């Protein structure tokens, strides 16, 4: 009897120990032996649905490719996309749904800074990482937040790179600088960057012109900048505005150097602007993405894989989503087979000059949550099928 | 059908017409109180958001449904409330419980200033003025960064209640629930007493109301101020719920959304405001959850949610112009008089000739 009881104790003890021994192998929420669930929240029915569709389509294609190649450590990626119609309360609801009902492992790519900031407290409470919000807002990574990893260079940095390029590469001597920006958060960031750059180079900032979202007539802004004698114009605009500004400049016969931020570096901008894009002394853009026709291995792969999964030709936003997905997959790979949320965060913190060939080299550390500060410089050329942007220099960061 | 013989005027003013109503509302209250314990954070959050819109919709219904003055700038009152709480709690560091009533009073005060044009205008012209007011507030938010955070917006923490933190969705849900109950009772009190009757009289015919001795200017001022107060409180509750407010939250779309709520719910009815606010807020979430059951080619279709949302609202306006509350009344009546229901019972009567309605 005594022996039996002792045996019983042993069995219980072994059972207990083995239970704890097995525990670490228990996977995190959203991870099974065969799949990893990832949630994305983009605008599919609101004002910037074309962007949401583009970036989620690009990321989805990359994940499909990875899955067809066998997945990550034998696990397939399940990418669930929610629509928030670009409304922060709906984005928060979508995040709660993904975390609670779908039980996703992490949130990947949220379109819009207001949306990301609104849902962040929810994510932090649940301990769910948010990887690569699709925005260039400076508040994503400043101050650094534990559960948020942001790759894109923000607009403050882009403005500095633009002024740098004008002084160093275009050899402009003490240009009079003007800035035109949309009166909202990213525009204000850009203005701040231009101001800092002017202070650094001791340049004269002769005009600060702002416009409201949706403006189509820029005659007063252009007249003001021209009469101030500006010869370098920094622009933060969206898709339609450059056409209005450049055409107005043609009308008043004004030929400055134009440098534009990322949102206007899509080809459709040039289609709208027509010949007016070539009227000034130069038209450049700071693009956050390497241009795919400047062949690098990542671009070659993208061009080859894209038609396999999509009927439509690829676009700028697809390429962006593709790059984001590449970062995500690299992080999952580095986190290894025993995938946990904390492990994923540690894995992303090991990124040191990781080359995606889509974005600039990405570095994340415990106290540094912005991935890269580098952009390429682009310029438009005339081609047989209309004008398009080409890359005129490699990735470069601000010099100060 | 039950016919109630009223023996005194005071019986008109009773909170519940029948004692049996109390049972129904009691069951509803119990349901609402236990809701977060089994529904989970996602639905609790959505119902909290719906509750906040209930308060704003009640206020708008007092203005539009009862008093007959349309406002396309209600998001601005909402914004004033939200930013008052944001400014007071994050920048000045006061308690949320002081900031919340002030949010209501700030919005009411601004509503008071809108009365000047409101007294002179009606119908579509009033709609245009209130819309302009909405745009002005939008600009003020952008151009006053010391208070509003400008384009950057404000990050707002959830409040605490004594030693209790309201960080969880369930705890904040109870705060909003209590506020909704208070505001429903307040609305009920307003509309069933002389003030509310004056509102209705002004809506139906200004000339008739004036000749009965109702001071037009005073009544309209009351309606605007009260409505602003409601929206301000709703905004003040909204800010800590989503933790972040920026100018994008309070566009004209938001104002239109509020109007859609009271039209779909039912104009000039408390039930209608509640039904409408809950229906419109939860509709997109039901579509979000429902689409998971559909085949992928439909559920992953871009714009699917927007299309279904628009379709449902269109069908409502086409086939049930009296709103959800109207449909509810008809179903209730059908059961009461079964099998003697006649379709024409609810046909609209014309109460006033056009000439009598001159304003």
XYZ file of C-alpha atoms in Angstrom, chain B residues 50-256:
207
model
C -24.206 53.326 -29.568
C -25.150 54.633 -26.115
C -23.140 57.791 -26.694
C -24.847 58.318 -30.034
C -28.193 57.725 -28.263
C -27.574 60.830 -26.153
C -26.621 62.922 -29.184
C -29.590 61.596 -31.165
C -31.984 62.392 -28.312
C -30.701 65.970 -28.360
C -31.015 66.268 -32.098
C -34.499 64.802 -31.946
C -35.546 67.509 -29.489
C -34.354 70.093 -31.978
C -35.384 68.482 -35.255
C -38.134 66.056 -34.366
C -39.982 68.026 -31.713
C -39.202 71.648 -32.540
C -38.879 71.247 -36.305
C -35.548 72.995 -36.726
C -32.958 71.105 -38.750
C -29.276 71.150 -37.860
C -26.536 69.954 -40.183
C -23.837 71.080 -37.777
C -24.442 68.831 -34.829
C -21.024 67.228 -35.114
C -19.679 70.643 -34.090
C -21.483 70.505 -30.719
C -20.224 66.968 -30.375
C -16.699 68.205 -31.120
C -16.959 71.040 -28.592
C -17.900 68.539 -25.909
C -15.111 66.155 -26.860
C -12.472 68.887 -26.980
C -13.629 70.443 -23.705
C -13.058 67.125 -21.974
C -9.810 66.620 -23.882
C -8.460 70.062 -22.992
C -9.566 69.986 -19.364
C -8.262 66.505 -18.605
C -5.069 66.264 -20.651
C -3.794 69.849 -20.807
C -5.188 71.369 -17.611
C -5.188 68.114 -15.678
C -8.647 68.432 -14.117
C -10.886 65.512 -13.280
C -13.103 64.040 -15.973
C -16.105 64.399 -13.678
C -15.706 68.185 -13.619
C -14.932 68.336 -17.315
C -17.970 66.335 -18.420
C -20.703 68.729 -17.232
C -18.605 71.644 -18.455
C -18.468 69.970 -21.865
C -22.252 70.022 -21.935
C -22.438 73.640 -20.813
C -19.775 74.752 -23.314
C -21.714 73.192 -26.168
C -24.985 74.633 -24.824
C -23.412 78.067 -24.661
C -22.254 77.850 -28.265
C -25.732 76.575 -29.158
C -27.096 79.725 -27.572
C -25.018 81.831 -29.960
C -26.476 79.934 -32.919
C -29.941 81.037 -31.891
C -29.512 84.445 -33.490
C -29.613 83.101 -37.048
C -31.936 80.280 -36.027
C -34.647 82.705 -34.999
C -34.568 84.375 -38.391
C -34.302 81.314 -40.592
C -36.095 78.044 -41.091
C -36.041 74.946 -43.248
C -33.239 74.587 -45.732
C -31.750 78.003 -44.939
C -31.284 77.014 -41.327
C -29.688 73.791 -42.538
C -27.161 75.813 -44.552
C -26.328 78.108 -41.628
C -25.805 75.203 -39.231
C -23.681 73.462 -41.847
C -21.547 76.592 -42.079
C -21.281 76.571 -38.308
C -19.937 73.033 -38.522
C -17.230 74.136 -40.946
C -16.294 77.073 -38.707
C -15.778 74.798 -35.716
C -13.731 72.489 -37.950
C -11.439 75.404 -38.755
C -11.246 76.567 -35.155
C -10.108 73.083 -34.145
C -7.332 73.202 -36.748
C -6.172 76.735 -36.009
C -6.188 76.635 -32.207
C -3.523 74.048 -31.430
C -2.901 75.291 -27.861
C -6.318 73.985 -26.868
C -7.247 71.369 -29.444
C -3.860 69.990 -30.392
C -4.566 71.304 -33.902
C -4.168 68.763 -36.651
C -2.307 66.467 -34.247
C -5.381 65.834 -32.134
C -5.371 64.890 -28.462
C -4.657 61.595 -26.753
C -7.106 61.161 -23.893
C -6.913 58.655 -21.069
C -9.894 56.905 -19.568
C -11.003 58.559 -16.312
C -10.921 57.042 -12.850
C -13.822 56.950 -10.413
C -12.334 57.237 -6.941
C -10.072 54.192 -6.606
C -11.694 52.505 -9.631
C -9.992 52.694 -12.993
C -12.399 52.835 -15.922
C -9.820 51.413 -18.309
C -11.765 48.281 -19.131
C -14.538 48.452 -21.686
C -17.098 47.045 -19.254
C -16.535 49.691 -16.577
C -16.834 52.554 -19.048
C -19.945 50.903 -20.458
C -21.655 51.303 -17.080
C -20.764 54.998 -16.956
C -22.337 55.513 -20.357
C -25.319 53.336 -19.474
C -26.094 55.457 -16.409
C -25.762 58.624 -18.482
C -28.093 57.270 -21.163
C -30.725 56.382 -18.562
C -30.452 59.843 -17.006
C -30.783 61.517 -20.370
C -33.724 59.381 -21.444
C -35.535 60.355 -18.236
C -34.576 63.992 -18.776
C -35.905 63.906 -22.323
C -39.059 62.197 -21.200
C -39.517 64.972 -18.647
C -38.904 67.674 -21.211
C -41.265 66.370 -23.858
C -44.205 65.428 -21.654
C -44.337 68.727 -19.788
C -45.221 72.207 -20.946
C -41.811 72.908 -22.451
C -42.012 69.939 -24.780
C -45.575 70.729 -25.713
C -44.478 74.217 -26.634
C -41.789 72.692 -28.882
C -44.372 70.593 -30.685
C -46.724 73.543 -31.023
C -43.971 75.648 -32.596
C -43.121 72.827 -35.007
C -46.722 72.326 -36.146
C -47.595 75.962 -36.668
C -45.668 78.961 -35.491
C -48.608 81.269 -36.022
C -50.955 79.080 -34.019
C -48.384 78.649 -31.275
C -47.775 82.359 -30.999
C -51.472 83.137 -30.822
C -51.752 80.671 -27.944
C -49.218 82.760 -26.056
C -46.076 80.734 -26.642
C -42.981 82.985 -26.808
C -41.402 81.840 -30.052
C -37.937 83.232 -29.444
C -37.692 81.707 -25.996
C -38.850 78.282 -27.093
C -36.450 78.117 -30.025
C -33.600 79.272 -27.801
C -34.431 76.547 -25.315
C -34.482 73.917 -28.050
C -31.089 74.900 -29.435
C -29.436 75.162 -26.037
C -30.789 71.851 -24.783
C -29.849 70.124 -27.996
C -26.332 71.536 -27.791
C -26.031 70.379 -24.188
C -26.944 66.808 -25.126
C -24.446 66.713 -27.971
C -21.755 68.227 -25.747
C -22.210 65.549 -23.093
C -22.181 62.865 -25.781
C -18.925 64.293 -27.164
C -17.456 64.433 -23.675
C -18.191 60.738 -23.207
C -16.925 59.914 -26.689
C -13.407 61.325 -26.230
C -12.197 58.968 -23.463
C -13.921 56.015 -25.106
C -11.826 56.060 -28.273
C -8.805 57.599 -26.493
C -7.931 59.883 -29.394
C -9.700 62.814 -31.004
C -8.657 64.691 -34.090
C -10.418 67.008 -36.540
C -11.238 64.051 -38.802
C -13.714 62.705 -36.239
C -16.134 65.600 -36.499
C -16.795 66.199 -40.172
C -20.123 66.880 -41.843
C -20.459 63.129 -42.412
C -20.847 62.773 -38.663
C -23.640 65.393 -38.634
C -25.418 63.603 -41.444
